[in-house]
Amino acid sequence: MSGMIKLSSGYEMPMVGLGVWRMEGKSIRDLILSAIKIGYRHFDCAADYQNEAEVGEALEEAFKSGLVKREHLFITTKLWNSDHGHVLEACKDSLKKLRLEYLDLYLVHFPVATRHTGVGTTASAIGEDGVLDIDTTISLETTWHAMEDLVSKGLVRSIGISNYDVFLTRDCLAYSKIKPAVNQIETHPYFQRDSLVRFCQKHGVCVTAHTPLGGAAANTEWFGSVSCLDDPTLKALAEKYNKTVAQLILKWGLQRNTVVIPKSSKEERLRENFQVSDFKISDDDMDKIKAIDRKYRTNQPAKFWGIDLYA
């Protein structure tokens, strides 16, 4: 079993979850049901992944068959950039697709509003100049206050942010009535982001690591990135602890007190990624891992957006 972390909202979140990005429709059902049987209780979704309806079918089946109760699952989904001006409708659209009455966590997927293309369509509208059509009329503060309304309406238990840096996180802490419970960011041994992680944790914002294994094959295919799974230091340490490199990396993430949401479409990997509670990485070895940081981001949406938002 994975441990739990208490959020500033008062709710608890399982520290190991399953990300459903880039999972194909048909296989999602089997994968989610297998994951629940293995012990996963935390599923990380997003409107932009275009598979909430399939996830919803699997969840409904799990509840109806008595495999798991709704209150024992932690379900996250995310507001897409094009829906910043339509937060309530977007949230309701996600709830309907997921066949849920409430979300455990709803995140602002990226700190940027883009041209609205219709609720739930999650398009990234590109302008005539080939660049993402950014909407400069909606502030993140306005979006956040709409997120807070979802909590008072009972649609969402906790709200958070995603892909926010120190500046934006600080700003959100200043203007929020309900503090962001989570900041979900890319972080792994090649992109450790210690300053951001520590800032969030110091101010009561739980950090969830998306791409916790450095993106592996999927990001190599999409973004041409290098994965830390092949790193010689990590390979040697994994051997020392008699674990796979993936298990070692996930344990490193957990020992930093970050929530990890690896994705896998293979059942044996699902099992392997979940079995990380039976060992501890020594302080010396944590330092060795600290030394391999490359400040290397693998998730590069600029490839699709015609603009580097991290520049």
mmCIF file of C-alpha atoms in Angstrom:
data_model
loop_
_atom_site.group_PDB
_atom_site.id
_atom_site.type_symbol
_atom_site.label_atom_id
_atom_site.label_comp_id
_atom_site.label_asym_id
_atom_site.label_seq_id
_atom_site.Cartn_x
_atom_site.Cartn_y
_atom_site.Cartn_z
ATOM 1 C CA MET A 1 0.000 0.000 0.000
ATOM 2 C CA SER A 2 1.171 3.520 -0.683
ATOM 3 C CA GLY A 3 1.114 6.045 2.130
ATOM 4 C CA MET A 4 -1.161 9.069 2.308
ATOM 5 C CA ILE A 5 -0.315 12.748 2.450
ATOM 6 C CA LYS A 6 -2.591 15.270 4.151
ATOM 7 C CA LEU A 7 -3.531 18.235 1.975
ATOM 8 C CA SER A 8 -4.141 21.775 3.214
ATOM 9 C CA SER A 9 -7.831 21.202 2.400
ATOM 10 C CA GLY A 10 -7.937 18.569 5.155
ATOM 11 C CA TYR A 11 -8.330 15.626 2.763
ATOM 12 C CA GLU A 12 -5.791 12.844 2.316
ATOM 13 C CA MET A 13 -4.243 11.898 -1.020
ATOM 14 C CA PRO A 14 -2.525 8.569 -1.810
ATOM 15 C CA MET A 15 1.168 9.188 -2.552
ATOM 16 C CA VAL A 16 1.309 6.787 -5.489
ATOM 17 C CA GLY A 17 -1.187 7.278 -8.290
ATOM 18 C CA LEU A 18 -1.671 6.251 -11.894
ATOM 19 C CA GLY A 19 -1.519 8.860 -14.638
ATOM 20 C CA VAL A 20 -3.807 8.156 -17.601
ATOM 21 C CA TRP A 21 -2.160 10.482 -20.161
ATOM 22 C CA ARG A 22 -1.854 8.917 -23.627
ATOM 23 C CA MET A 23 -3.798 5.812 -22.757
ATOM 24 C CA GLU A 24 -5.955 4.529 -25.551
ATOM 25 C CA GLY A 25 -9.704 4.146 -25.161
ATOM 26 C CA LYS A 26 -10.219 0.372 -25.248
ATOM 27 C CA SER A 27 -7.324 -0.654 -23.030
ATOM 28 C CA ILE A 28 -8.156 1.926 -20.362
ATOM 29 C CA ARG A 29 -10.928 -0.172 -18.844
ATOM 30 C CA ASP A 30 -8.729 -3.224 -18.256
ATOM 31 C CA LEU A 31 -5.865 -1.081 -17.053
ATOM 32 C CA ILE A 32 -7.894 0.819 -14.462
ATOM 33 C CA LEU A 33 -9.585 -2.323 -13.172
ATOM 34 C CA SER A 34 -6.195 -4.065 -12.935
ATOM 35 C CA ALA A 35 -4.718 -1.063 -11.147
ATOM 36 C CA ILE A 36 -7.538 -1.044 -8.576
ATOM 37 C CA LYS A 37 -7.003 -4.784 -7.974
ATOM 38 C CA ILE A 38 -3.269 -4.165 -7.459
ATOM 39 C CA GLY A 39 -4.115 -1.500 -4.869
ATOM 40 C CA TYR A 40 -4.052 1.839 -6.716
ATOM 41 C CA ARG A 41 -6.582 4.283 -5.256
ATOM 42 C CA HIS A 42 -5.423 7.500 -6.946
ATOM 43 C CA PHE A 43 -6.045 8.212 -10.636
ATOM 44 C CA ASP A 44 -4.790 11.323 -12.403
ATOM 45 C CA CYS A 45 -6.918 12.413 -15.376
ATOM 46 C CA ALA A 46 -7.365 15.564 -17.460
ATOM 47 C CA ALA A 47 -9.890 16.920 -19.914
ATOM 48 C CA ASP A 48 -7.007 17.327 -22.353
ATOM 49 C CA TYR A 49 -6.225 13.594 -22.338
ATOM 50 C CA GLN A 50 -9.490 13.066 -24.239
ATOM 51 C CA ASN A 51 -10.280 9.853 -22.378
ATOM 52 C CA GLU A 52 -12.374 10.924 -19.374
ATOM 53 C CA ALA A 53 -15.436 9.102 -20.757
ATOM 54 C CA GLU A 54 -13.536 5.805 -20.981
ATOM 55 C CA VAL A 55 -12.110 6.307 -17.499
ATOM 56 C CA GLY A 56 -15.659 7.023 -16.288
ATOM 57 C CA GLU A 57 -16.951 3.750 -17.731
ATOM 58 C CA ALA A 58 -14.198 1.810 -15.967
ATOM 59 C CA LEU A 59 -14.855 3.576 -12.656
ATOM 60 C CA GLU A 60 -18.591 2.941 -12.900
ATOM 61 C CA GLU A 61 -17.905 -0.738 -13.511
ATOM 62 C CA ALA A 62 -15.546 -0.858 -10.512
ATOM 63 C CA PHE A 63 -18.191 0.721 -8.251
ATOM 64 C CA LYS A 64 -21.093 -1.396 -9.547
ATOM 65 C CA SER A 65 -19.213 -4.674 -9.246
ATOM 66 C CA GLY A 66 -18.202 -3.841 -5.672
ATOM 67 C CA LEU A 67 -14.487 -3.829 -6.516
ATOM 68 C CA VAL A 68 -14.054 -0.502 -4.709
ATOM 69 C CA LYS A 69 -16.225 2.200 -3.136
ATOM 70 C CA ARG A 70 -16.204 5.731 -4.549
ATOM 71 C CA GLU A 71 -15.080 7.190 -1.220
ATOM 72 C CA HIS A 72 -11.951 5.011 -1.289
ATOM 73 C CA LEU A 73 -10.736 6.449 -4.594
ATOM 74 C CA PHE A 74 -8.972 9.760 -5.175
ATOM 75 C CA ILE A 75 -9.786 11.142 -8.623
ATOM 76 C CA THR A 76 -8.046 14.170 -10.097
ATOM 77 C CA THR A 77 -8.821 15.912 -13.350
ATOM 78 C CA LYS A 78 -7.764 19.221 -14.862
ATOM 79 C CA LEU A 79 -9.190 22.388 -16.393
ATOM 80 C CA TRP A 80 -7.851 22.899 -19.913
ATOM 81 C CA ASN A 81 -6.341 26.205 -21.097
ATOM 82 C CA SER A 82 -9.243 26.960 -23.429
ATOM 83 C CA ASP A 83 -11.799 26.742 -20.593
ATOM 84 C CA HIS A 84 -10.354 29.291 -18.131
ATOM 85 C CA GLY A 85 -13.375 31.515 -18.723
ATOM 86 C CA HIS A 86 -15.796 28.578 -18.351
ATOM 87 C CA VAL A 87 -14.629 26.833 -15.193
ATOM 88 C CA LEU A 88 -18.022 25.679 -13.884
ATOM 89 C CA GLU A 89 -19.139 24.282 -17.248
ATOM 90 C CA ALA A 90 -15.784 22.577 -17.822
ATOM 91 C CA CYS A 91 -15.845 20.958 -14.396
ATOM 92 C CA LYS A 92 -19.408 19.732 -14.899
ATOM 93 C CA ASP A 93 -18.440 18.365 -18.318
ATOM 94 C CA SER A 94 -15.562 16.395 -16.755
ATOM 95 C CA LEU A 95 -17.786 15.113 -13.942
ATOM 96 C CA LYS A 96 -20.374 13.940 -16.467
ATOM 97 C CA LYS A 97 -17.758 12.113 -18.557
ATOM 98 C CA LEU A 98 -16.148 10.571 -15.480
ATOM 99 C CA ARG A 99 -19.642 9.648 -14.175
ATOM 100 C CA LEU A 100 -18.839 11.157 -10.791
ATOM 101 C CA GLU A 101 -20.731 13.434 -8.418
ATOM 102 C CA TYR A 102 -17.589 15.108 -7.110
ATOM 103 C CA LEU A 103 -13.862 15.334 -7.840
ATOM 104 C CA ASP A 104 -11.239 14.816 -5.165
ATOM 105 C CA LEU A 105 -8.948 17.302 -6.875
ATOM 106 C CA TYR A 106 -9.345 19.743 -9.766
ATOM 107 C CA LEU A 107 -6.251 21.438 -11.155
ATOM 108 C CA VAL A 108 -5.599 24.398 -13.439
ATOM 109 C CA HIS A 109 -3.648 22.390 -16.041
ATOM 110 C CA PHE A 110 -1.381 25.214 -17.259
ATOM 111 C CA PRO A 111 -1.033 28.817 -16.073
ATOM 112 C CA VAL A 112 -2.248 30.181 -19.417
ATOM 113 C CA ALA A 113 -5.674 30.896 -20.889
ATOM 114 C CA THR A 114 -6.124 30.239 -24.613
ATOM 115 C CA ARG A 115 -8.896 30.908 -27.090
ATOM 116 C CA HIS A 116 -12.117 29.187 -26.026
ATOM 117 C CA THR A 117 -13.109 26.453 -28.469
ATOM 118 C CA GLY A 118 -16.220 25.083 -26.767
ATOM 119 C CA VAL A 119 -16.404 23.418 -23.352
ATOM 120 C CA GLY A 120 -14.629 20.088 -23.197
ATOM 121 C CA THR A 121 -13.145 20.301 -26.693
ATOM 122 C CA THR A 122 -9.686 21.041 -25.247
ATOM 123 C CA ALA A 123 -8.287 22.297 -28.518
ATOM 124 C CA SER A 124 -5.092 24.314 -28.556
ATOM 125 C CA ALA A 125 -6.190 26.970 -31.019
ATOM 126 C CA ILE A 126 -3.277 28.092 -33.146
ATOM 127 C CA GLY A 127 -3.456 31.559 -34.711
ATOM 128 C CA GLU A 128 -2.654 32.427 -38.334
ATOM 129 C CA ASP A 129 0.940 33.083 -37.290
ATOM 130 C CA GLY A 130 1.303 29.431 -36.247
ATOM 131 C CA VAL A 131 1.454 30.410 -32.580
ATOM 132 C CA LEU A 132 -0.851 29.352 -29.728
ATOM 133 C CA ASP A 133 -3.770 31.793 -29.502
ATOM 134 C CA ILE A 134 -3.297 33.086 -25.949
ATOM 135 C CA ASP A 135 -6.184 34.929 -24.297
ATOM 136 C CA THR A 136 -4.890 38.015 -22.497
ATOM 137 C CA THR A 137 -8.284 39.021 -21.056
ATOM 138 C CA ILE A 138 -8.627 36.415 -18.271
ATOM 139 C CA SER A 139 -6.269 36.578 -15.307
ATOM 140 C CA LEU A 140 -5.217 33.486 -13.383
ATOM 141 C CA GLU A 141 -6.720 35.164 -10.325
ATOM 142 C CA THR A 142 -10.147 35.240 -12.001
ATOM 143 C CA THR A 143 -9.773 31.587 -12.970
ATOM 144 C CA TRP A 144 -8.761 30.693 -9.409
ATOM 145 C CA HIS A 145 -11.783 32.388 -7.830
ATOM 146 C CA ALA A 146 -13.988 30.332 -10.179
ATOM 147 C CA MET A 147 -12.116 27.206 -8.982
ATOM 148 C CA GLU A 148 -12.868 28.216 -5.369
ATOM 149 C CA ASP A 149 -16.580 28.445 -6.229
ATOM 150 C CA LEU A 150 -16.513 24.766 -7.228
ATOM 151 C CA VAL A 151 -15.512 23.876 -3.672
ATOM 152 C CA SER A 152 -18.360 25.859 -2.135
ATOM 153 C CA LYS A 153 -20.752 24.226 -4.634
ATOM 154 C CA GLY A 154 -19.619 20.775 -3.461
ATOM 155 C CA LEU A 155 -18.418 19.696 -6.917
ATOM 156 C CA VAL A 156 -14.767 19.515 -5.903
ATOM 157 C CA ARG A 157 -13.089 18.690 -2.575
ATOM 158 C CA SER A 158 -9.634 20.146 -3.214
ATOM 159 C CA ILE A 159 -8.304 22.525 -5.853
ATOM 160 C CA GLY A 160 -4.793 23.036 -7.106
ATOM 161 C CA ILE A 161 -2.471 24.241 -9.807
ATOM 162 C CA SER A 162 -0.193 22.576 -12.310
ATOM 163 C CA ASN A 163 2.974 23.646 -14.107
ATOM 164 C CA TYR A 164 3.214 26.815 -11.960
ATOM 165 C CA ASP A 165 6.659 28.215 -11.103
ATOM 166 C CA VAL A 166 7.662 29.914 -7.839
ATOM 167 C CA PHE A 167 6.400 33.354 -8.973
ATOM 168 C CA LEU A 168 2.966 32.108 -10.056
ATOM 169 C CA THR A 169 2.581 29.847 -7.023
ATOM 170 C CA ARG A 170 3.439 32.739 -4.706
ATOM 171 C CA ASP A 171 0.916 34.941 -6.466
ATOM 172 C CA CYS A 172 -1.776 32.280 -6.160
ATOM 173 C CA LEU A 173 -1.073 31.950 -2.422
ATOM 174 C CA ALA A 174 -1.530 35.733 -2.111
ATOM 175 C CA TYR A 175 -4.863 36.070 -3.942
ATOM 176 C CA SER A 176 -6.483 32.789 -2.909
ATOM 177 C CA LYS A 177 -9.175 32.417 -0.262
ATOM 178 C CA ILE A 178 -8.796 28.643 -0.592
ATOM 179 C CA LYS A 179 -5.089 27.880 -0.946
ATOM 180 C CA PRO A 180 -3.919 25.596 -3.767
ATOM 181 C CA ALA A 181 -3.668 22.146 -2.159
ATOM 182 C CA VAL A 182 -1.356 20.806 -4.865
ATOM 183 C CA ASN A 183 1.064 21.978 -7.543
ATOM 184 C CA GLN A 184 1.554 19.217 -10.105
ATOM 185 C CA ILE A 185 4.854 19.697 -11.939
ATOM 186 C CA GLU A 186 7.343 17.758 -13.999
ATOM 187 C CA THR A 187 10.089 16.595 -11.664
ATOM 188 C CA HIS A 188 12.428 13.593 -11.773
ATOM 189 C CA PRO A 189 16.155 12.962 -11.154
ATOM 190 C CA TYR A 190 17.147 14.880 -14.327
ATOM 191 C CA PHE A 191 14.810 17.801 -13.467
ATOM 192 C CA GLN A 192 14.810 18.020 -9.685
ATOM 193 C CA ARG A 193 13.643 21.619 -9.215
ATOM 194 C CA ASP A 194 14.557 21.664 -5.549
ATOM 195 C CA SER A 195 13.813 25.379 -5.099
ATOM 196 C CA LEU A 196 10.266 25.059 -6.436
ATOM 197 C CA VAL A 197 9.569 21.824 -4.543
ATOM 198 C CA ARG A 198 10.824 23.309 -1.277
ATOM 199 C CA PHE A 199 8.952 26.576 -1.778
ATOM 200 C CA CYS A 200 5.667 24.728 -2.321
ATOM 201 C CA GLN A 201 6.168 22.382 0.615
ATOM 202 C CA LYS A 202 7.200 25.232 2.923
ATOM 203 C CA HIS A 203 3.915 26.986 2.119
ATOM 204 C CA GLY A 204 1.675 23.946 2.520
ATOM 205 C CA VAL A 205 1.294 23.155 -1.181
ATOM 206 C CA CYS A 206 1.757 19.432 -1.840
ATOM 207 C CA VAL A 207 3.915 18.695 -4.891
ATOM 208 C CA THR A 208 2.797 15.962 -7.278
ATOM 209 C CA ALA A 209 5.410 14.781 -9.741
ATOM 210 C CA HIS A 210 4.054 14.184 -13.217
ATOM 211 C CA THR A 211 6.488 12.459 -15.582
ATOM 212 C CA PRO A 212 8.189 11.054 -12.409
ATOM 213 C CA LEU A 213 10.279 8.642 -14.475
ATOM 214 C CA GLY A 214 11.488 11.366 -16.826
ATOM 215 C CA GLY A 215 8.984 10.577 -19.540
ATOM 216 C CA ALA A 216 10.635 7.320 -20.602
ATOM 217 C CA ALA A 217 9.806 6.053 -24.089
ATOM 218 C CA ALA A 218 6.670 8.156 -24.554
ATOM 219 C CA ASN A 219 8.412 11.514 -24.244
ATOM 220 C CA THR A 220 11.392 10.303 -26.267
ATOM 221 C CA GLU A 221 8.915 9.545 -29.048
ATOM 222 C CA TRP A 222 6.999 12.848 -28.741
ATOM 223 C CA PHE A 223 9.707 15.276 -27.708
ATOM 224 C CA GLY A 224 12.977 13.475 -28.546
ATOM 225 C CA SER A 225 13.974 13.623 -24.879
ATOM 226 C CA VAL A 226 16.509 11.542 -22.946
ATOM 227 C CA SER A 227 15.210 9.377 -20.088
ATOM 228 C CA CYS A 228 16.926 9.062 -16.708
ATOM 229 C CA LEU A 229 15.934 5.358 -16.715
ATOM 230 C CA ASP A 230 19.208 4.691 -18.568
ATOM 231 C CA ASP A 231 21.366 6.679 -16.143
ATOM 232 C CA PRO A 232 24.440 4.692 -14.945
ATOM 233 C CA THR A 233 24.287 6.105 -11.387
ATOM 234 C CA LEU A 234 20.638 5.121 -11.066
ATOM 235 C CA LYS A 235 21.283 1.703 -12.598
ATOM 236 C CA ALA A 236 24.050 1.024 -10.073
ATOM 237 C CA LEU A 237 21.897 2.143 -7.136
ATOM 238 C CA ALA A 238 18.923 0.083 -8.328
ATOM 239 C CA GLU A 239 21.198 -2.962 -8.384
ATOM 240 C CA LYS A 240 22.410 -2.174 -4.862
ATOM 241 C CA TYR A 241 18.830 -2.118 -3.521
ATOM 242 C CA ASN A 242 17.797 -5.053 -5.709
ATOM 243 C CA LYS A 243 15.064 -2.934 -7.321
ATOM 244 C CA THR A 244 14.311 -1.775 -10.851
ATOM 245 C CA VAL A 245 15.493 1.705 -11.867
ATOM 246 C CA ALA A 246 11.834 2.809 -12.017
ATOM 247 C CA GLN A 247 11.219 1.632 -8.445
ATOM 248 C CA LEU A 248 14.332 3.454 -7.244
ATOM 249 C CA ILE A 249 13.277 6.713 -8.955
ATOM 250 C CA LEU A 250 9.731 6.515 -7.566
ATOM 251 C CA LYS A 251 11.084 5.863 -4.074
ATOM 252 C CA TRP A 252 13.389 8.879 -4.446
ATOM 253 C CA GLY A 253 10.305 10.963 -5.305
ATOM 254 C CA LEU A 254 8.399 9.656 -2.290
ATOM 255 C CA GLN A 255 11.331 10.325 0.028
ATOM 256 C CA ARG A 256 11.284 13.960 -1.147
ATOM 257 C CA ASN A 257 7.693 13.952 0.125
ATOM 258 C CA THR A 258 6.291 14.347 -3.382
ATOM 259 C CA VAL A 259 3.324 12.387 -4.732
ATOM 260 C CA VAL A 260 4.246 10.309 -7.802
ATOM 261 C CA ILE A 261 1.893 9.428 -10.655
ATOM 262 C CA PRO A 262 3.757 7.131 -13.049
ATOM 263 C CA LYS A 263 1.855 5.969 -16.108
ATOM 264 C CA SER A 264 2.146 2.530 -17.584
ATOM 265 C CA SER A 265 0.017 0.509 -19.933
ATOM 266 C CA LYS A 266 1.596 -2.804 -18.890
ATOM 267 C CA GLU A 267 0.171 -4.702 -15.941
ATOM 268 C CA GLU A 268 3.546 -5.970 -14.680
ATOM 269 C CA ARG A 269 4.850 -2.385 -14.642
ATOM 270 C CA LEU A 270 1.736 -1.224 -12.773
ATOM 271 C CA ARG A 271 2.523 -3.808 -10.125
ATOM 272 C CA GLU A 272 6.224 -2.978 -10.034
ATOM 273 C CA ASN A 273 5.599 0.794 -9.748
ATOM 274 C CA PHE A 274 3.269 0.209 -6.811
ATOM 275 C CA GLN A 275 5.720 -1.938 -4.852
ATOM 276 C CA VAL A 276 8.039 0.672 -3.403
ATOM 277 C CA SER A 277 7.261 0.587 0.315
ATOM 278 C CA ASP A 278 9.658 -2.195 1.354
ATOM 279 C CA PHE A 279 12.965 -0.315 1.166
ATOM 280 C CA LYS A 280 14.520 3.057 1.984
ATOM 281 C CA ILE A 281 17.213 4.953 0.088
ATOM 282 C CA SER A 282 20.027 6.067 2.413
ATOM 283 C CA ASP A 283 20.879 9.768 2.826
ATOM 284 C CA ASP A 284 24.207 9.169 1.057
ATOM 285 C CA ASP A 285 22.453 7.644 -1.917
ATOM 286 C CA MET A 286 19.848 10.428 -1.962
ATOM 287 C CA ASP A 287 22.838 12.810 -2.270
ATOM 288 C CA LYS A 288 24.230 10.754 -5.162
ATOM 289 C CA ILE A 289 20.904 11.129 -6.958
ATOM 290 C CA LYS A 290 20.891 14.854 -6.190
ATOM 291 C CA ALA A 291 24.206 15.131 -8.046
ATOM 292 C CA ILE A 292 22.820 13.874 -11.384
ATOM 293 C CA ASP A 293 20.317 16.732 -11.861
ATOM 294 C CA ARG A 294 20.515 18.104 -15.428
ATOM 295 C CA LYS A 295 17.758 20.733 -15.138
ATOM 296 C CA TYR A 296 16.275 18.846 -18.059
ATOM 297 C CA ARG A 297 12.595 19.284 -18.945
ATOM 298 C CA THR A 298 11.172 16.510 -21.142
ATOM 299 C CA ASN A 299 7.578 17.728 -21.454
ATOM 300 C CA GLN A 300 7.811 20.344 -24.213
ATOM 301 C CA PRO A 301 4.397 21.479 -25.437
ATOM 302 C CA ALA A 302 6.143 24.227 -27.453
ATOM 303 C CA LYS A 303 6.495 21.577 -30.152
ATOM 304 C CA PHE A 304 2.732 21.774 -30.689
ATOM 305 C CA TRP A 305 2.105 25.363 -29.632
ATOM 306 C CA GLY A 306 4.622 27.291 -31.726
ATOM 307 C CA ILE A 307 5.734 29.148 -28.589
ATOM 308 C CA ASP A 308 7.964 28.204 -25.683
ATOM 309 C CA LEU A 309 6.029 29.213 -22.585
ATOM 310 C CA TYR A 310 9.027 28.374 -20.397
ATOM 311 C CA ALA A 311 11.422 30.677 -22.252
#
